[in-house]
Amino acid sequence: MESLLPMPIGEPTGKSKYLDFQPILKSVQTTWGKYKTLISVSTLVFFIGSSWLFIPWSKFEFQSKPIHRARIGVAHMSDTRGIPVEELPLCNKTMLYTLRDIAGLGSELSYYGEAAAVASLLNYTMILDDSKWNYGKLSDYFDVPPLDCRPPQNWREMPRTLFDNVGLNESDHVWASRDNDGYSRYLLQHVDSRAVETHAVWNLFNHREQRSILPAVQNLHHSVKPIFDAKSDAYRHIWKPNQMILDEVMKLKVELNDKLLAPQNKTSHGTSSAGFDLDSPMARKVISVQFRMGDKIDENDYTKPAAAIGMKPAQGNPHPFFEVVKSYVPDWKTSKELPVLFVLSDDPEAALKMFDEYQSFYPPSQRFPLIVSPKAASITEHGHLQSSFNSAPLDVRKKLATALIRDLTFAVDNSDSIVCSSASNLCNIMLHLRGSEDLIGPTGSCRSVDVRWFPNAMIHSLNALSLDAIKDRDQILAMVPRLATDARNYVDL
């Protein structure tokens, strides 16, 4: 068994200072519990093959704090202390969660992360079993930090009760699943009332203006920044690429940088690899655009996350993505060197074709150069289909997962801006890894084109707390003058 590096665990947090929406939450449809969004983790324990890998988390509190962007594609120090697991103190409260073999990487991490955040708030040690995960083991991709306590020897078989948000009556040893929304209801209790009211006003404005592009100021309301930051802590704690992933990121970075330098290299026969490393800046500014296709189109047609906040969906439509891109380049019509767009898509050939077609209506000098990562193993013709992925051999699944984690890591570390749709879990992964300072206000370097950030499975759970933009328009309009007095709400009279 690997040696464990003890790390401090904080004290349990006190009663939430946020508004309790429990009566309203009872009416929220549990159907949306099918899609969860990743948030903070206090302590993780991973079952790896026949051995365990334990992950600690410092207890987080929902308090505003600055998050300074740090590169995620860096080497991590390994545990050198060598304290045996049996010498660690016993984990007194545990929550068991098992990674399943049916969902996408982003979706599965989102489900787990939401439960893990609640475990952190209630001082549970999260026990995660990845023995059946359809992507292999977490350690196949990440260097997972160890834990500073040890779970009961029979942590998997011991009697447990379902976590159901029952307060002091909750058991010391609980379990949670994708189909249980108890932890989701608990988390929503921490949403500030200012966000609920402002979201109602934003929804009304979006519907009234028939918007097809989400305003930058609606990406993230300042009052829910603490929850966003807690989720960012969770992502950054887990997202520690191992050396294999770092090597892949470096290969990709050199290859793409050589493409950016291609005009110079034609005459100088040079290459960008000399003296180039993970910390080196790219030869030109890069804007990453995630353009999800495949089964996400059918999913969004069913769940309609954009329509829930009065927006027209951007799925499969290049226009809103390019409009946001151009907002980051005010002089794009006259610029002598436009930023390069790094297109992240599960169907890059189709995405490039759509982007090229869209740009063909502009003069060549106003067209953004497009680059994509090398094509990975292919199991479908038209984007990612989770059912096809699940039936593919494990080695193929791991190759696809490696390419995905590589691309996301590269984009987060090397992009001046990121443009995507928060309807995608992968978009939210990048936003959390970048941090809240890149989303709040009109000048953030990251934008969602059609769906604002939300803390739970789907935006509907949070949106259900707000007044209905159509049925309750008079009540919402009456709130506008009061909310407009706080400039941070970005509500215009």
Coordinates of C-alpha atoms in Angstrom, one line a residue:
M1 CA 0.0 0.0 0.0
E2 CA 1.2 3.5 -0.8
S3 CA 2.4 5.6 2.0
L4 CA 0.0 8.3 3.2
L5 CA 0.7 11.9 3.7
P6 CA -1.4 13.3 6.7
M7 CA -3.0 16.6 6.0
P8 CA -5.1 18.7 8.5
I9 CA -8.9 18.4 8.5
G10 CA -10.8 21.5 9.5
E11 CA -13.5 21.8 12.1
P12 CA -17.1 21.3 11.2
T13 CA -18.8 24.4 9.9
G14 CA -21.5 26.1 11.8
K15 CA -25.1 26.8 10.8
S16 CA -25.3 28.3 7.3
K17 CA -25.5 32.1 7.1
Y18 CA -27.5 31.7 3.9
L19 CA -31.3 31.7 3.4
D20 CA -33.0 28.4 4.1
F21 CA -35.2 27.5 1.1
Q22 CA -36.2 24.1 2.4
P23 CA -40.0 24.6 1.9
I24 CA -39.4 25.6 -1.7
L25 CA -36.9 22.8 -2.3
K26 CA -39.5 20.2 -1.4
S27 CA -41.2 21.1 -4.7
V28 CA -38.1 20.9 -6.9
Q29 CA -38.4 18.0 -9.3
T30 CA -35.9 15.2 -8.5
T31 CA -35.8 14.3 -12.1
W32 CA -33.0 16.9 -12.6
G33 CA -31.0 15.0 -10.0
K34 CA -29.8 12.9 -13.0
Y35 CA -27.1 15.4 -13.9
K36 CA -24.9 16.7 -11.1
T37 CA -22.3 19.5 -11.1
L38 CA -18.9 19.0 -9.3
I39 CA -18.2 20.9 -6.1
S40 CA -15.8 20.9 -3.2
V41 CA -14.5 17.8 -1.4
S42 CA -13.2 17.7 2.1
T43 CA -11.8 14.1 2.1
L44 CA -11.7 11.5 -0.6
V45 CA -10.9 7.8 -0.4
F46 CA -10.4 5.9 -3.6
F47 CA -10.6 2.1 -3.9
I48 CA -7.9 1.3 -6.5
G49 CA -7.8 -2.3 -7.6
S50 CA -7.1 -4.4 -4.6
S51 CA -5.7 -1.5 -2.6
W52 CA -7.0 1.8 -1.4
L53 CA -5.9 5.3 -2.3
F54 CA -6.9 8.0 0.1
I55 CA -7.5 11.7 -0.6
P56 CA -7.7 14.4 2.0
W57 CA -9.5 17.7 1.9
S58 CA -9.2 20.7 4.2
K59 CA -12.6 21.6 5.4
F60 CA -14.1 24.5 3.3
E61 CA -16.5 27.1 4.4
F62 CA -18.8 29.1 2.2
Q63 CA -17.0 32.3 2.7
S64 CA -15.7 34.6 0.0
K65 CA -12.0 34.4 -0.5
P66 CA -9.7 35.4 -3.4
I67 CA -8.6 32.5 -5.7
H68 CA -5.4 33.2 -7.6
R69 CA -5.2 31.3 -10.8
A70 CA -2.5 28.7 -10.7
R71 CA -1.4 26.4 -13.6
I72 CA -2.9 22.9 -13.3
G73 CA -0.5 21.3 -15.8
V74 CA 2.4 21.1 -13.4
A75 CA 4.3 18.3 -11.7
H76 CA 3.2 17.5 -8.1
M77 CA 5.3 16.5 -5.1
S78 CA 4.9 12.9 -4.1
D79 CA 4.3 11.7 -0.5
T80 CA 7.7 11.2 1.2
R81 CA 6.6 10.9 4.8
G82 CA 5.7 7.3 4.7
I83 CA 3.3 7.2 7.6
P84 CA 1.5 3.8 7.6
V85 CA -2.3 4.0 7.1
E86 CA -2.9 1.9 10.3
E87 CA -1.2 4.7 12.3
L88 CA -3.6 7.4 11.2
P89 CA -6.6 8.3 13.4
L90 CA -9.9 6.7 12.6
C91 CA -12.4 8.5 10.3
N92 CA -15.4 8.8 12.6
K93 CA -18.0 9.8 10.0
T94 CA -18.0 8.5 6.5
M95 CA -20.1 8.8 3.3
L96 CA -19.7 6.1 0.7
Y97 CA -20.0 7.0 -3.0
T98 CA -19.4 4.6 -5.9
L99 CA -18.4 5.8 -9.4
R100 CA -20.6 4.1 -11.9
D101 CA -20.0 2.6 -15.3
I102 CA -22.7 4.4 -17.4
A103 CA -22.1 8.1 -17.5
G104 CA -19.6 10.5 -19.0
L105 CA -16.5 11.7 -17.2
G106 CA -17.8 15.2 -16.5
S107 CA -21.2 13.9 -15.5
E108 CA -19.9 11.3 -13.1
L109 CA -17.4 13.7 -11.4
S110 CA -20.3 16.2 -11.1
Y111 CA -22.5 13.7 -9.2
Y112 CA -19.7 12.7 -6.9
G113 CA -18.5 16.3 -6.3
E114 CA -21.9 17.6 -5.2
A115 CA -22.2 14.8 -2.6
A116 CA -18.6 15.4 -1.6
A117 CA -19.2 19.1 -0.9
V118 CA -22.0 18.2 1.4
A119 CA -19.7 15.7 3.1
S120 CA -17.2 18.4 3.7
L121 CA -19.8 20.8 5.2
L122 CA -21.0 18.1 7.6
N123 CA -17.5 16.8 8.4
Y124 CA -18.0 13.4 6.7
T125 CA -15.0 11.6 5.2
M126 CA -15.9 10.8 1.6
I127 CA -15.2 7.2 0.6
L128 CA -15.1 6.8 -3.2
D129 CA -15.0 3.4 -4.8
D130 CA -13.7 3.6 -8.5
S131 CA -13.4 -0.1 -9.0
K132 CA -16.2 -0.2 -11.5
W133 CA -15.7 3.2 -13.1
N134 CA -15.9 3.0 -16.9
Y135 CA -12.8 5.2 -17.3
G136 CA -10.5 3.0 -15.3
K137 CA -9.0 4.3 -12.1
L138 CA -8.6 8.0 -11.2
S139 CA -4.9 7.3 -10.7
D140 CA -4.6 6.4 -14.4
Y141 CA -4.8 10.2 -15.0
F142 CA -4.2 12.0 -11.8
D143 CA -1.8 12.1 -8.8
V144 CA -4.3 11.9 -6.0
P145 CA -3.2 13.3 -2.6
P146 CA -3.4 10.9 0.4
L147 CA -5.6 11.2 3.5
D148 CA -4.9 12.0 7.1
C149 CA -7.4 9.5 8.6
R150 CA -8.4 5.9 7.9
P151 CA -11.8 4.5 7.3
P152 CA -13.3 1.4 9.1
Q153 CA -11.8 -1.8 7.7
N154 CA -15.2 -2.9 6.4
W155 CA -16.1 0.5 5.0
R156 CA -17.8 -1.0 1.9
E157 CA -19.9 -3.7 3.7
M158 CA -20.7 -2.0 6.9
P159 CA -24.4 -0.9 7.5
R160 CA -25.2 2.5 6.2
T161 CA -28.2 4.7 5.7
L162 CA -29.1 6.9 2.7
F163 CA -28.1 10.5 3.2
D164 CA -31.4 12.4 3.0
N165 CA -30.8 15.8 4.5
V166 CA -32.4 15.2 7.8
G167 CA -30.1 17.3 9.9
L168 CA -29.1 16.0 13.4
N169 CA -30.8 12.7 12.6
E170 CA -28.3 11.9 9.9
S171 CA -26.3 8.7 10.6
D172 CA -22.5 8.8 11.1
H173 CA -22.1 6.4 8.2
V174 CA -24.1 7.2 5.1
W175 CA -24.2 6.5 1.4
A176 CA -25.2 8.6 -1.6
S177 CA -25.9 7.8 -5.2
R178 CA -26.7 9.4 -8.6
D179 CA -30.4 8.8 -8.0
N180 CA -30.5 10.5 -4.6
D181 CA -31.1 14.2 -4.3
G182 CA -30.7 14.7 -0.5
Y183 CA -27.3 16.3 -0.9
S184 CA -28.5 18.4 -3.7
R185 CA -31.3 19.8 -1.5
Y186 CA -28.8 20.5 1.3
L187 CA -26.5 22.4 -1.1
L188 CA -29.3 24.6 -2.4
Q189 CA -30.0 25.8 1.2
H190 CA -26.7 27.7 0.9
V191 CA -27.8 29.8 -2.1
D192 CA -28.0 33.4 -1.1
S193 CA -31.4 35.1 -1.6
R194 CA -29.8 37.9 -3.5
A195 CA -28.9 35.4 -6.3
V196 CA -32.4 34.0 -6.3
E197 CA -34.0 37.4 -6.8
T198 CA -31.4 38.7 -9.3
H199 CA -31.7 35.5 -11.4
A200 CA -35.4 36.1 -11.6
V201 CA -34.8 39.6 -13.0
W202 CA -32.1 38.3 -15.4
N203 CA -34.5 35.6 -16.6
L204 CA -37.2 38.2 -17.3
F205 CA -34.7 40.5 -19.1
N206 CA -33.5 37.5 -21.2
H207 CA -37.0 36.5 -22.2
R208 CA -38.1 40.1 -22.9
E209 CA -35.1 40.8 -25.1
Q210 CA -35.2 37.3 -26.8
R211 CA -31.5 36.9 -26.2
S212 CA -29.5 34.3 -28.0
I213 CA -26.2 35.2 -26.2
L214 CA -25.9 35.3 -22.4
P215 CA -24.7 38.7 -21.2
A216 CA -21.2 38.5 -19.6
V217 CA -22.5 39.9 -16.3
Q218 CA -24.9 36.9 -15.9
N219 CA -22.1 34.3 -15.9
L220 CA -21.9 34.3 -12.1
H221 CA -23.7 36.4 -9.5
H222 CA -21.3 37.7 -6.8
S223 CA -23.3 36.2 -3.9
V224 CA -22.9 32.6 -5.1
K225 CA -19.1 33.1 -5.5
P226 CA -18.4 31.2 -2.2
I227 CA -20.2 28.1 -3.6
F228 CA -18.4 28.4 -6.9
D229 CA -15.1 28.8 -5.1
A230 CA -15.7 25.7 -3.0
K231 CA -16.3 23.8 -6.2
S232 CA -13.1 25.3 -7.7
D233 CA -11.2 24.0 -4.7
A234 CA -12.6 20.6 -5.3
Y235 CA -11.6 20.5 -9.0
R236 CA -8.2 21.8 -8.3
H237 CA -7.6 19.3 -5.6
I238 CA -8.6 16.4 -7.8
W239 CA -7.2 17.7 -11.1
K240 CA -3.5 17.0 -10.6
P241 CA -2.4 15.4 -13.9
N242 CA 0.1 12.6 -13.5
Q243 CA 3.3 12.5 -15.5
M244 CA 1.7 10.6 -18.3
I245 CA -0.9 13.3 -18.8
L246 CA 1.7 16.1 -18.4
D247 CA 3.8 14.5 -21.2
E248 CA 0.8 14.4 -23.4
V249 CA 0.0 18.1 -22.6
M250 CA 3.6 19.0 -23.5
K251 CA 3.4 17.1 -26.8
L252 CA 0.2 18.9 -27.7
K253 CA 1.6 22.3 -26.7
V254 CA 4.7 21.9 -28.9
E255 CA 2.6 20.6 -31.8
L256 CA 0.1 23.4 -31.7
N257 CA 2.8 26.1 -31.1
D258 CA 4.7 24.8 -34.2
K259 CA 1.5 25.3 -36.2
L260 CA 1.3 28.9 -34.9
L261 CA 4.9 29.4 -36.0
A262 CA 4.5 27.7 -39.3
P263 CA 4.9 30.8 -41.4
Q264 CA 8.3 31.7 -39.8
N265 CA 9.4 28.1 -39.7
K266 CA 9.0 27.8 -43.5
T267 CA 11.8 30.2 -44.0
S268 CA 13.9 29.5 -40.9
H269 CA 13.3 25.8 -40.6
G270 CA 12.9 26.4 -36.9
T271 CA 10.7 24.7 -34.3
S272 CA 9.1 25.8 -31.1
S273 CA 10.4 22.8 -29.1
A274 CA 13.8 24.2 -28.3
G275 CA 13.6 25.6 -24.7
F276 CA 9.8 25.2 -24.7
D277 CA 8.1 23.9 -21.6
L278 CA 4.7 23.7 -19.9
D279 CA 5.2 27.2 -18.5
S280 CA 6.2 28.8 -21.8
P281 CA 3.7 31.2 -23.5
M282 CA 2.2 30.2 -26.8
A283 CA 3.5 32.0 -29.9
R284 CA 0.1 33.7 -30.4
K285 CA -2.9 34.5 -28.2
V286 CA -5.2 31.5 -27.9
I287 CA -9.0 31.5 -27.3
S288 CA -10.4 28.1 -26.5
V289 CA -13.9 27.3 -27.8
Q290 CA -15.6 24.2 -26.5
F291 CA -18.2 23.1 -29.1
R292 CA -20.0 20.1 -27.8
M293 CA -21.9 17.9 -30.2
G294 CA -22.9 14.2 -30.2
D295 CA -25.4 13.0 -27.6
K296 CA -25.3 16.4 -25.8
I297 CA -27.6 17.8 -28.5
D298 CA -30.3 15.3 -27.7
E299 CA -29.8 15.8 -24.0
N300 CA -30.2 19.6 -24.3
D301 CA -33.2 19.2 -26.5
Y302 CA -34.8 17.3 -23.7
T303 CA -33.7 19.3 -20.7
K304 CA -33.7 22.7 -22.3
P305 CA -31.3 24.4 -19.9
A306 CA -31.1 27.7 -21.9
A307 CA -34.9 28.1 -22.2
A308 CA -35.1 27.8 -18.4
I309 CA -33.5 31.2 -18.1
G310 CA -35.2 32.9 -21.1
M311 CA -32.4 32.2 -23.5
K312 CA -32.2 30.7 -27.0
P313 CA -29.9 27.6 -27.0
A314 CA -26.6 27.9 -28.7
Q315 CA -26.1 24.2 -29.2
G316 CA -24.7 23.4 -32.7
N317 CA -24.8 27.1 -33.7
P318 CA -21.4 28.8 -34.3
H319 CA -22.8 32.4 -34.3
P320 CA -23.1 33.0 -30.5
F321 CA -19.7 31.4 -30.0
F322 CA -18.1 33.8 -32.5
E323 CA -19.9 36.8 -31.2
V324 CA -18.4 36.1 -27.7
V325 CA -15.0 35.5 -29.3
K326 CA -15.2 38.9 -31.1
S327 CA -16.1 40.6 -27.8
Y328 CA -12.6 39.7 -26.6
V329 CA -11.0 41.2 -29.7
P330 CA -12.5 44.7 -30.2
D331 CA -10.3 45.4 -33.2
W332 CA -10.9 42.1 -34.9
K333 CA -11.9 43.7 -38.2
T334 CA -8.5 45.6 -38.5
S335 CA -6.2 43.4 -36.4
K336 CA -3.0 42.3 -38.1
E337 CA -2.8 39.2 -36.0
L338 CA -6.1 37.7 -34.7
P339 CA -6.0 35.2 -31.8
V340 CA -6.1 31.6 -32.7
L341 CA -9.2 29.6 -31.8
F342 CA -8.4 26.2 -30.2
V343 CA -11.6 24.2 -30.9
L344 CA -12.4 21.5 -28.4
S345 CA -15.1 19.3 -29.8
D346 CA -16.1 15.7 -29.6
D347 CA -16.6 16.0 -33.4
P348 CA -13.7 18.3 -34.5
E349 CA -14.1 17.7 -38.2
A350 CA -17.8 18.7 -38.2
A351 CA -17.0 21.7 -35.8
L352 CA -14.2 22.9 -38.1
K353 CA -16.5 22.6 -41.1
M354 CA -19.2 24.6 -39.4
F355 CA -16.7 27.3 -38.2
D356 CA -15.1 27.6 -41.6
E357 CA -18.5 27.9 -43.3
Y358 CA -19.5 30.6 -40.8
Q359 CA -16.3 32.6 -41.3
S360 CA -16.5 32.3 -45.1
F361 CA -18.9 35.3 -45.1
Y362 CA -16.1 37.5 -43.8
P363 CA -13.0 38.7 -45.6
P364 CA -9.9 36.5 -45.1
S365 CA -8.3 39.2 -42.9
Q366 CA -11.2 38.9 -40.5
R367 CA -11.2 35.1 -40.1
F368 CA -9.8 33.6 -36.9
P369 CA -7.3 30.8 -37.5
L370 CA -8.6 27.5 -36.2
I371 CA -6.6 24.7 -34.6
V372 CA -7.6 21.4 -33.0
S373 CA -5.8 18.6 -31.1
P374 CA -4.6 15.5 -32.9
K375 CA -7.4 13.0 -33.6
A376 CA -7.7 10.4 -30.9
A377 CA -9.2 6.9 -31.2
S378 CA -12.6 7.0 -32.9
I379 CA -15.6 4.9 -32.0
T380 CA -18.4 7.0 -33.5
E381 CA -18.8 9.1 -36.7
H382 CA -20.6 12.0 -35.2
G383 CA -19.3 13.1 -31.8
H384 CA -19.4 11.5 -28.4
L385 CA -22.1 8.9 -27.7
Q386 CA -21.8 7.6 -24.2
S387 CA -23.5 4.3 -25.0
S388 CA -20.8 3.6 -27.7
F389 CA -18.1 4.7 -25.3
N390 CA -19.3 2.3 -22.6
S391 CA -19.2 -0.7 -25.0
A392 CA -15.7 0.1 -26.3
P393 CA -12.6 -1.9 -24.9
L394 CA -11.1 -0.4 -21.8
D395 CA -7.8 0.6 -23.6
V396 CA -9.8 2.6 -26.1
R397 CA -11.8 4.3 -23.4
K398 CA -8.6 5.2 -21.5
K399 CA -7.1 6.7 -24.7
L400 CA -10.1 8.8 -25.2
A401 CA -10.2 9.9 -21.6
T402 CA -6.4 10.8 -21.7
A403 CA -7.0 12.9 -24.8
L404 CA -9.9 14.7 -23.2
I405 CA -8.1 15.4 -19.9
R406 CA -5.0 16.6 -21.9
D407 CA -7.1 19.0 -24.0
L408 CA -8.9 20.5 -21.0
T409 CA -5.7 20.9 -19.1
F410 CA -4.0 22.6 -22.1
A411 CA -7.0 24.9 -22.6
V412 CA -7.2 26.0 -19.0
D413 CA -3.5 26.8 -18.7
N414 CA -2.8 28.3 -22.1
S415 CA -5.9 30.3 -23.2
D416 CA -6.3 34.0 -22.9
S417 CA -10.1 33.4 -22.9
I418 CA -12.5 30.4 -22.8
V419 CA -15.8 30.3 -24.6
C420 CA -18.2 27.5 -24.0
S421 CA -21.7 26.6 -22.8
S422 CA -22.4 25.8 -19.1
A423 CA -24.9 23.3 -20.3
S424 CA -21.8 21.1 -20.6
N425 CA -20.1 19.6 -17.6
L426 CA -16.8 19.9 -19.4
C427 CA -17.3 23.6 -19.8
N428 CA -17.9 23.9 -16.1
I429 CA -14.8 21.9 -15.3
M430 CA -12.8 24.5 -17.2
L431 CA -14.6 27.4 -15.6
H432 CA -13.9 26.0 -12.1
L433 CA -10.3 25.3 -12.9
R434 CA -9.9 28.9 -14.0
G435 CA -11.6 30.4 -11.0
S436 CA -14.4 32.9 -10.2
E437 CA -12.3 36.0 -10.8
D438 CA -12.5 35.1 -14.5
L439 CA -16.3 35.0 -14.6
I440 CA -17.7 37.7 -12.4
G441 CA -18.6 41.0 -14.1
P442 CA -18.4 42.3 -17.6
T443 CA -14.7 41.8 -18.2
G444 CA -14.1 38.2 -17.2
S445 CA -11.9 36.1 -19.4
C446 CA -14.3 33.2 -19.5
R447 CA -17.9 33.2 -20.9
S448 CA -20.8 30.8 -21.2
V449 CA -22.7 31.6 -24.4
D450 CA -26.2 30.6 -23.3
V451 CA -26.5 29.1 -19.7
R452 CA -25.2 30.7 -16.6
W453 CA -23.4 28.8 -13.9
F454 CA -25.5 26.8 -11.5
P455 CA -24.5 24.7 -8.4
N456 CA -26.5 21.5 -9.0
A457 CA -27.3 18.9 -11.5
M458 CA -29.3 21.2 -13.8
I459 CA -30.1 24.8 -13.8
H460 CA -33.8 24.0 -13.2
S461 CA -33.1 23.2 -9.5
L462 CA -31.8 26.6 -8.8
N463 CA -34.2 28.3 -11.2
A464 CA -37.2 26.8 -9.4
L465 CA -36.3 28.9 -6.4
S466 CA -36.9 32.1 -8.4
L467 CA -40.2 33.7 -9.4
D468 CA -41.4 32.6 -12.9
A469 CA -40.3 35.2 -15.4
I470 CA -43.6 35.0 -17.3
K471 CA -46.2 34.2 -14.7
D472 CA -44.8 36.5 -12.0
R473 CA -43.5 39.4 -14.2
D474 CA -45.2 42.1 -12.2
Q475 CA -43.6 40.9 -8.9
I476 CA -40.2 40.7 -10.6
L477 CA -40.5 44.1 -12.1
A478 CA -41.3 45.5 -8.7
M479 CA -37.9 44.1 -7.4
V480 CA -35.9 45.8 -10.1
P481 CA -35.4 49.3 -8.5
R482 CA -34.2 47.7 -5.2
L483 CA -31.8 45.3 -6.9
A484 CA -30.5 48.1 -9.1
T485 CA -29.2 50.0 -6.1
D486 CA -26.4 47.4 -5.8
A487 CA -24.1 47.7 -8.9
R488 CA -22.9 44.2 -8.4
N489 CA -26.3 42.8 -9.4
Y490 CA -25.9 44.3 -12.9
V491 CA -29.6 45.2 -13.1
D492 CA -30.5 48.2 -15.2
L493 CA -33.7 50.2 -14.5

